[in-house]
XYZ file of C-alpha atoms in Angstrom:
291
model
C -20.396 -11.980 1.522
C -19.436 -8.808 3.540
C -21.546 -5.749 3.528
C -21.141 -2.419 2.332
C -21.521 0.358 4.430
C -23.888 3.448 4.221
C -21.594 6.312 5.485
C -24.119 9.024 3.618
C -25.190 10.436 6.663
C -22.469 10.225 9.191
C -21.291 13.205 11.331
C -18.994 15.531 9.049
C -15.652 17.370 10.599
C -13.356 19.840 8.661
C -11.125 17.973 6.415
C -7.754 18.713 7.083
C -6.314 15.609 5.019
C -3.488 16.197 2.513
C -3.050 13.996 -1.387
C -4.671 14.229 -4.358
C -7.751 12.228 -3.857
C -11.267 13.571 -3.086
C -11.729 13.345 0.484
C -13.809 14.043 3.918
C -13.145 13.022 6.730
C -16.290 11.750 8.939
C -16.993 9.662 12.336
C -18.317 6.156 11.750
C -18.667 4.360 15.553
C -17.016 7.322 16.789
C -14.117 6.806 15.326
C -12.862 9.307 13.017
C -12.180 8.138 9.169
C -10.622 9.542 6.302
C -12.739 8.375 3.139
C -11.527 8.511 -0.337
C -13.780 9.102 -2.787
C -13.294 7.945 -6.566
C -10.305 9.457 -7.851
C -11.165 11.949 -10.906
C -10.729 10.494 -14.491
C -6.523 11.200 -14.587
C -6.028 10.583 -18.669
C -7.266 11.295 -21.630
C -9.740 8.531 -23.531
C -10.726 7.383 -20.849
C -14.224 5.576 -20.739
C -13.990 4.630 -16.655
C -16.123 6.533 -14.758
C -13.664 6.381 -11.772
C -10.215 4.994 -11.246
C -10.932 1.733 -8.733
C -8.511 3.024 -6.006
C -10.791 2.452 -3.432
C -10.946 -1.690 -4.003
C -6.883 -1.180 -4.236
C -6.953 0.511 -1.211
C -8.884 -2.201 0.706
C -7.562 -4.981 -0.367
C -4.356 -3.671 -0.044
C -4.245 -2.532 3.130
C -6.266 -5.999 4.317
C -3.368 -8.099 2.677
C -0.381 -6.395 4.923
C -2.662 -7.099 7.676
C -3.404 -10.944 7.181
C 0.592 -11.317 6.530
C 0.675 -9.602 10.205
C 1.748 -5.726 9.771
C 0.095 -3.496 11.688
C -2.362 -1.535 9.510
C -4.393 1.280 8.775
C -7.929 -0.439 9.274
C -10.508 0.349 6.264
C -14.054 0.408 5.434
C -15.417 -0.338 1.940
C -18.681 1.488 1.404
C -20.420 4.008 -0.377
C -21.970 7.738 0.008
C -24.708 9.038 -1.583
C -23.469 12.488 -3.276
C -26.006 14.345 -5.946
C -28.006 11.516 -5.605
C -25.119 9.517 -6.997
C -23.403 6.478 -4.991
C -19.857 6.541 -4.906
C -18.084 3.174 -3.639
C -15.440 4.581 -1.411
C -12.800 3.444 1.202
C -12.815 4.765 5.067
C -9.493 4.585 6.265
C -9.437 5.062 10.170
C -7.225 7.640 11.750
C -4.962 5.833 13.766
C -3.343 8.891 15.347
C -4.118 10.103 18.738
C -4.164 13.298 21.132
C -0.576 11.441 22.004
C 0.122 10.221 19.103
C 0.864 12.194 15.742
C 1.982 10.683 12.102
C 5.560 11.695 11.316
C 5.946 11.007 7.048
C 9.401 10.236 6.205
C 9.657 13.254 4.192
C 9.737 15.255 6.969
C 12.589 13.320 8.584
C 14.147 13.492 5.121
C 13.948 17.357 5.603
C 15.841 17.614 8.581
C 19.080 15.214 8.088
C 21.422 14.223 5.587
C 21.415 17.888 4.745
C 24.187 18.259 1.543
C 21.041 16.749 -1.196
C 17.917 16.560 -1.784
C 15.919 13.304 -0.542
C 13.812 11.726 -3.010
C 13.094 8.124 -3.539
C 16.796 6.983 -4.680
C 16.588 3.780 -1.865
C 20.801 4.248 -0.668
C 19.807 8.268 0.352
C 16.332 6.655 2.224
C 18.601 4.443 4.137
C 21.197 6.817 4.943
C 18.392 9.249 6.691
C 17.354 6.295 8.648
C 21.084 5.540 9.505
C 21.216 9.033 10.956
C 18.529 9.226 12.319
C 19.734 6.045 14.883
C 19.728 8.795 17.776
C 15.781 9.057 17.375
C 14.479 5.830 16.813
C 15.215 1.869 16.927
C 16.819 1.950 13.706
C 17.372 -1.528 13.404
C 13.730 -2.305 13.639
C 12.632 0.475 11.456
C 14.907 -0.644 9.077
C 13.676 -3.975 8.925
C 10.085 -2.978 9.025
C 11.081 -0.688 5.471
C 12.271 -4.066 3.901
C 9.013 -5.880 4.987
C 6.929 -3.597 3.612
C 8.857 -3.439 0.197
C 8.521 -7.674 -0.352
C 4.336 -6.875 0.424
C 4.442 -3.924 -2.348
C 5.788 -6.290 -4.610
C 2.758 -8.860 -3.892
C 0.297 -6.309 -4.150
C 1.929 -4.355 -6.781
C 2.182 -0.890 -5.328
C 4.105 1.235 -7.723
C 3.582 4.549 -5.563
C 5.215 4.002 -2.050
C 6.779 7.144 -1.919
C 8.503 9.254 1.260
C 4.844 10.665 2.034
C 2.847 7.651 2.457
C 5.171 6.130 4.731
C 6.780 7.321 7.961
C 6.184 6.736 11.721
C 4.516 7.207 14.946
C 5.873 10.367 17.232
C 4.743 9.623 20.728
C 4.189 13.703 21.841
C 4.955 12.914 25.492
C 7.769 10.010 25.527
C 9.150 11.473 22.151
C 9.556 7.604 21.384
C 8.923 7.089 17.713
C 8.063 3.563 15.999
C 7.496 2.373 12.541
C 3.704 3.496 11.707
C 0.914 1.385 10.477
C 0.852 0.745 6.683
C -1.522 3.313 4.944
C -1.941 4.890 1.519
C -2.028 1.176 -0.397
C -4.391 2.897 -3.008
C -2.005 2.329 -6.162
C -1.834 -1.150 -6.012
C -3.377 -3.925 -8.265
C -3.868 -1.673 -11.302
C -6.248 0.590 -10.335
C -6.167 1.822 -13.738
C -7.268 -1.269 -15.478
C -11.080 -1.493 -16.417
C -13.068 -4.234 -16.278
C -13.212 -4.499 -20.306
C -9.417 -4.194 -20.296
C -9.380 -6.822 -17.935
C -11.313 -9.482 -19.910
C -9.363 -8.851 -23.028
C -5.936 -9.906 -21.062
C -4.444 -12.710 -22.708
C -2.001 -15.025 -19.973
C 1.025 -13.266 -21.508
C -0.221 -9.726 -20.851
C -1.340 -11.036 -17.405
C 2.313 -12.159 -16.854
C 3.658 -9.140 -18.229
C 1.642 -7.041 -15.536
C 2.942 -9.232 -12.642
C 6.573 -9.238 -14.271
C 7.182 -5.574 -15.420
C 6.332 -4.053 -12.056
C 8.174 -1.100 -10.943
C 8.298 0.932 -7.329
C 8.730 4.299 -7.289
C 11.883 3.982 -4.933
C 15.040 4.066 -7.151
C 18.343 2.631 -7.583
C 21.097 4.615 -9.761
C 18.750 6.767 -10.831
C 16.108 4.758 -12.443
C 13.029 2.946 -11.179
C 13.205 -0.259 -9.397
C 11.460 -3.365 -10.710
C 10.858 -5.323 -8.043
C 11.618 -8.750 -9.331
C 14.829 -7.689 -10.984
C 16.167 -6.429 -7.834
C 14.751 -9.387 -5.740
C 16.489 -11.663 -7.747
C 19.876 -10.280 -8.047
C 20.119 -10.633 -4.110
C 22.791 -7.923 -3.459
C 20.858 -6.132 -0.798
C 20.888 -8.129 2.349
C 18.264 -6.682 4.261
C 15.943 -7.634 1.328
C 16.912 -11.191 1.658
C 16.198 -11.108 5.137
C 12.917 -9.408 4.854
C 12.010 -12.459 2.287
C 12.820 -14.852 4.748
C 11.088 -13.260 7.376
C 7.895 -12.352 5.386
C 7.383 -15.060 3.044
C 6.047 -17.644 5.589
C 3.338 -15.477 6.538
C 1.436 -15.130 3.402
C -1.752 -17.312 3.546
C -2.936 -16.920 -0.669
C -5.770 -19.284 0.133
C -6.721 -16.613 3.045
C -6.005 -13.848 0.503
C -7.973 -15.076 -2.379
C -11.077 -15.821 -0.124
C -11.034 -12.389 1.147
C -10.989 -10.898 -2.377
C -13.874 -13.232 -3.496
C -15.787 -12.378 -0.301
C -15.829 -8.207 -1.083
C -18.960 -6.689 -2.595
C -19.219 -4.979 -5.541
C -15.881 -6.032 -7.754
C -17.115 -8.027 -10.633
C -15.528 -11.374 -11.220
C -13.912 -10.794 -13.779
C -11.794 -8.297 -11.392
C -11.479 -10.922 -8.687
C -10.222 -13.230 -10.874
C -8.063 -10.731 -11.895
C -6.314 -9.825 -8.207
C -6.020 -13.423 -7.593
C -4.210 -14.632 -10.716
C -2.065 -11.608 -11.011
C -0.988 -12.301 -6.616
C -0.829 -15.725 -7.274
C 1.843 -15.202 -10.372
C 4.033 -12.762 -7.630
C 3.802 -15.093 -4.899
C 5.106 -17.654 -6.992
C 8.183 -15.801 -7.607
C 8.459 -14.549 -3.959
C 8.455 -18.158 -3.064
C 11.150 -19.206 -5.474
C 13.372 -16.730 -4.231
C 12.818 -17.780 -0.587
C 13.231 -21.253 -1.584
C 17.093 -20.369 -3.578
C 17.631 -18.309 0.023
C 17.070 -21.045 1.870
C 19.431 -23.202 -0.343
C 22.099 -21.087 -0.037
């Protein structure tokens, strides 16, 4: 079983961290960290006593890695605050004095200049189209699609144009695709453990069924089996076929039951409710295959 670790009393900088979350940012083995602390209680009748973003974060960000994206690497421990502990994840800062995170927003800001850029998925692609002058854009592109078949998996239903984006070498000016980050509203967060233990199989299909990104296509929401399935977008195809061989759900599911503190009736939860998605990931890459 992995360890938790006490990051109570490590050295303190100015946060200077954007989002929602509660956050500091601190040096653990001198390397500095961004650590999220329990989200505050969002809706109304609520009993939770925080929102369990910081196990969705880990595990999140863990799963792109074992499928083999670079990603943001993460910490799950605590920190003593008011003489309450607070599970939280450390998300190292994987920017550098020659390095600096460039969101998509921003490049959003500064090209296809007639409309506003939000997450409709044809006006994402066109800014990456003209933005061909700046970066590999056939790689970039590619590495977009990847990520979107690993949302599915995981369920992230907030990949939006600000936790996305790329690395701006300062002195080269090349840019690449950056590491994955910001995988903290995946697997349900929202879901308590009581919730959880009242799922029957059909609600638990339901969940891994009715799952929507935030990206957008005519307007409305995009659910990610729907438009897996229909297999009009060919770079989605390809990213299927490129990505699917790579996920190891034995490797997954051992991780999961190897993290402290998640009860089991949560780790049975993130392994049923993967296992259901990779099933349909696989079908598709097995009619892709056919065809």
């Amino acid at each position: 079983m992995k360890k938790m670790i006490d990051l109570t009393n490590c050295e303190e900088e100015l946060n200077s961290y954007k989002g929602s979350e509660k956050k500091k940012k601190l040096i653990y083995n001198n390397k500095k960290y961004l650590v999220k602390f329990p989200d505050p209680i969002r809706q109304k009748n609520r009993s939770i006593s925080y929102i369990n973003n910081a196990f969705s974060e880990y595990i999140g960000s863990n799963i792109f890695k074992m499928v083999g994206f670079k990603t943001q690497n993460t910490i799950l421990g605590y920190y003593q605050y008011e003489c309450i502990k607070k599970i939280v994840c450390a998300c190292e800062d994987f920017t550098s004095e020659n390095e600096m995170l460039y969101e998509f927003e921003s490049l959003a800001l500064g090209t296809n200049l007639n409309k506003k850029i939000e997450t409709e998925i044809t006006d994402i692609i066109d800014v990456l189209n003209e933005s061909k002058n700046l970066m590999d854009i056939d790689t970039i592109r590619d590495k977009f699609w990847d990520m979107f078949v690993i949302d599915f998996l995981i369920g992230n239903t907030d990949r939006h144009n600000g936790n996305w984006g790329f690395i701006l070498n300062k002195e080269n000016k090349k840019i690449k695709f950056a590491p994955i980050y910001d995988c903290g509203s995946c697997l349900n967060p929202l879901l308590e453990d009581s919730e959880i233990k009242e799922l029957t199989n059909v609600e638990l299909k339901n969940l891994a069924l009715n799952t929507y990104s935030c990206l957008k296509e005519d307007g409305k929401k995009i659910n990610y089996i729907s438009f897996m399935k229909d297999g009009k977008n060919v770079d989605c195809k390809k990213a299927i076929k490129r990505v699917f061989k790579n996920i190891d759900m034995d490797e997954i599911k051992s991780f999961i039951n190897e993290t402290p503190e998640i009860s089991k009736e949560r780790k049975d939860f993130y392994n049923n409710i993967l296992e259901m998605r990779y099933e349909i990931i696989s079908r598709v890459y097995d009619e892709l295959n056919r065809i």
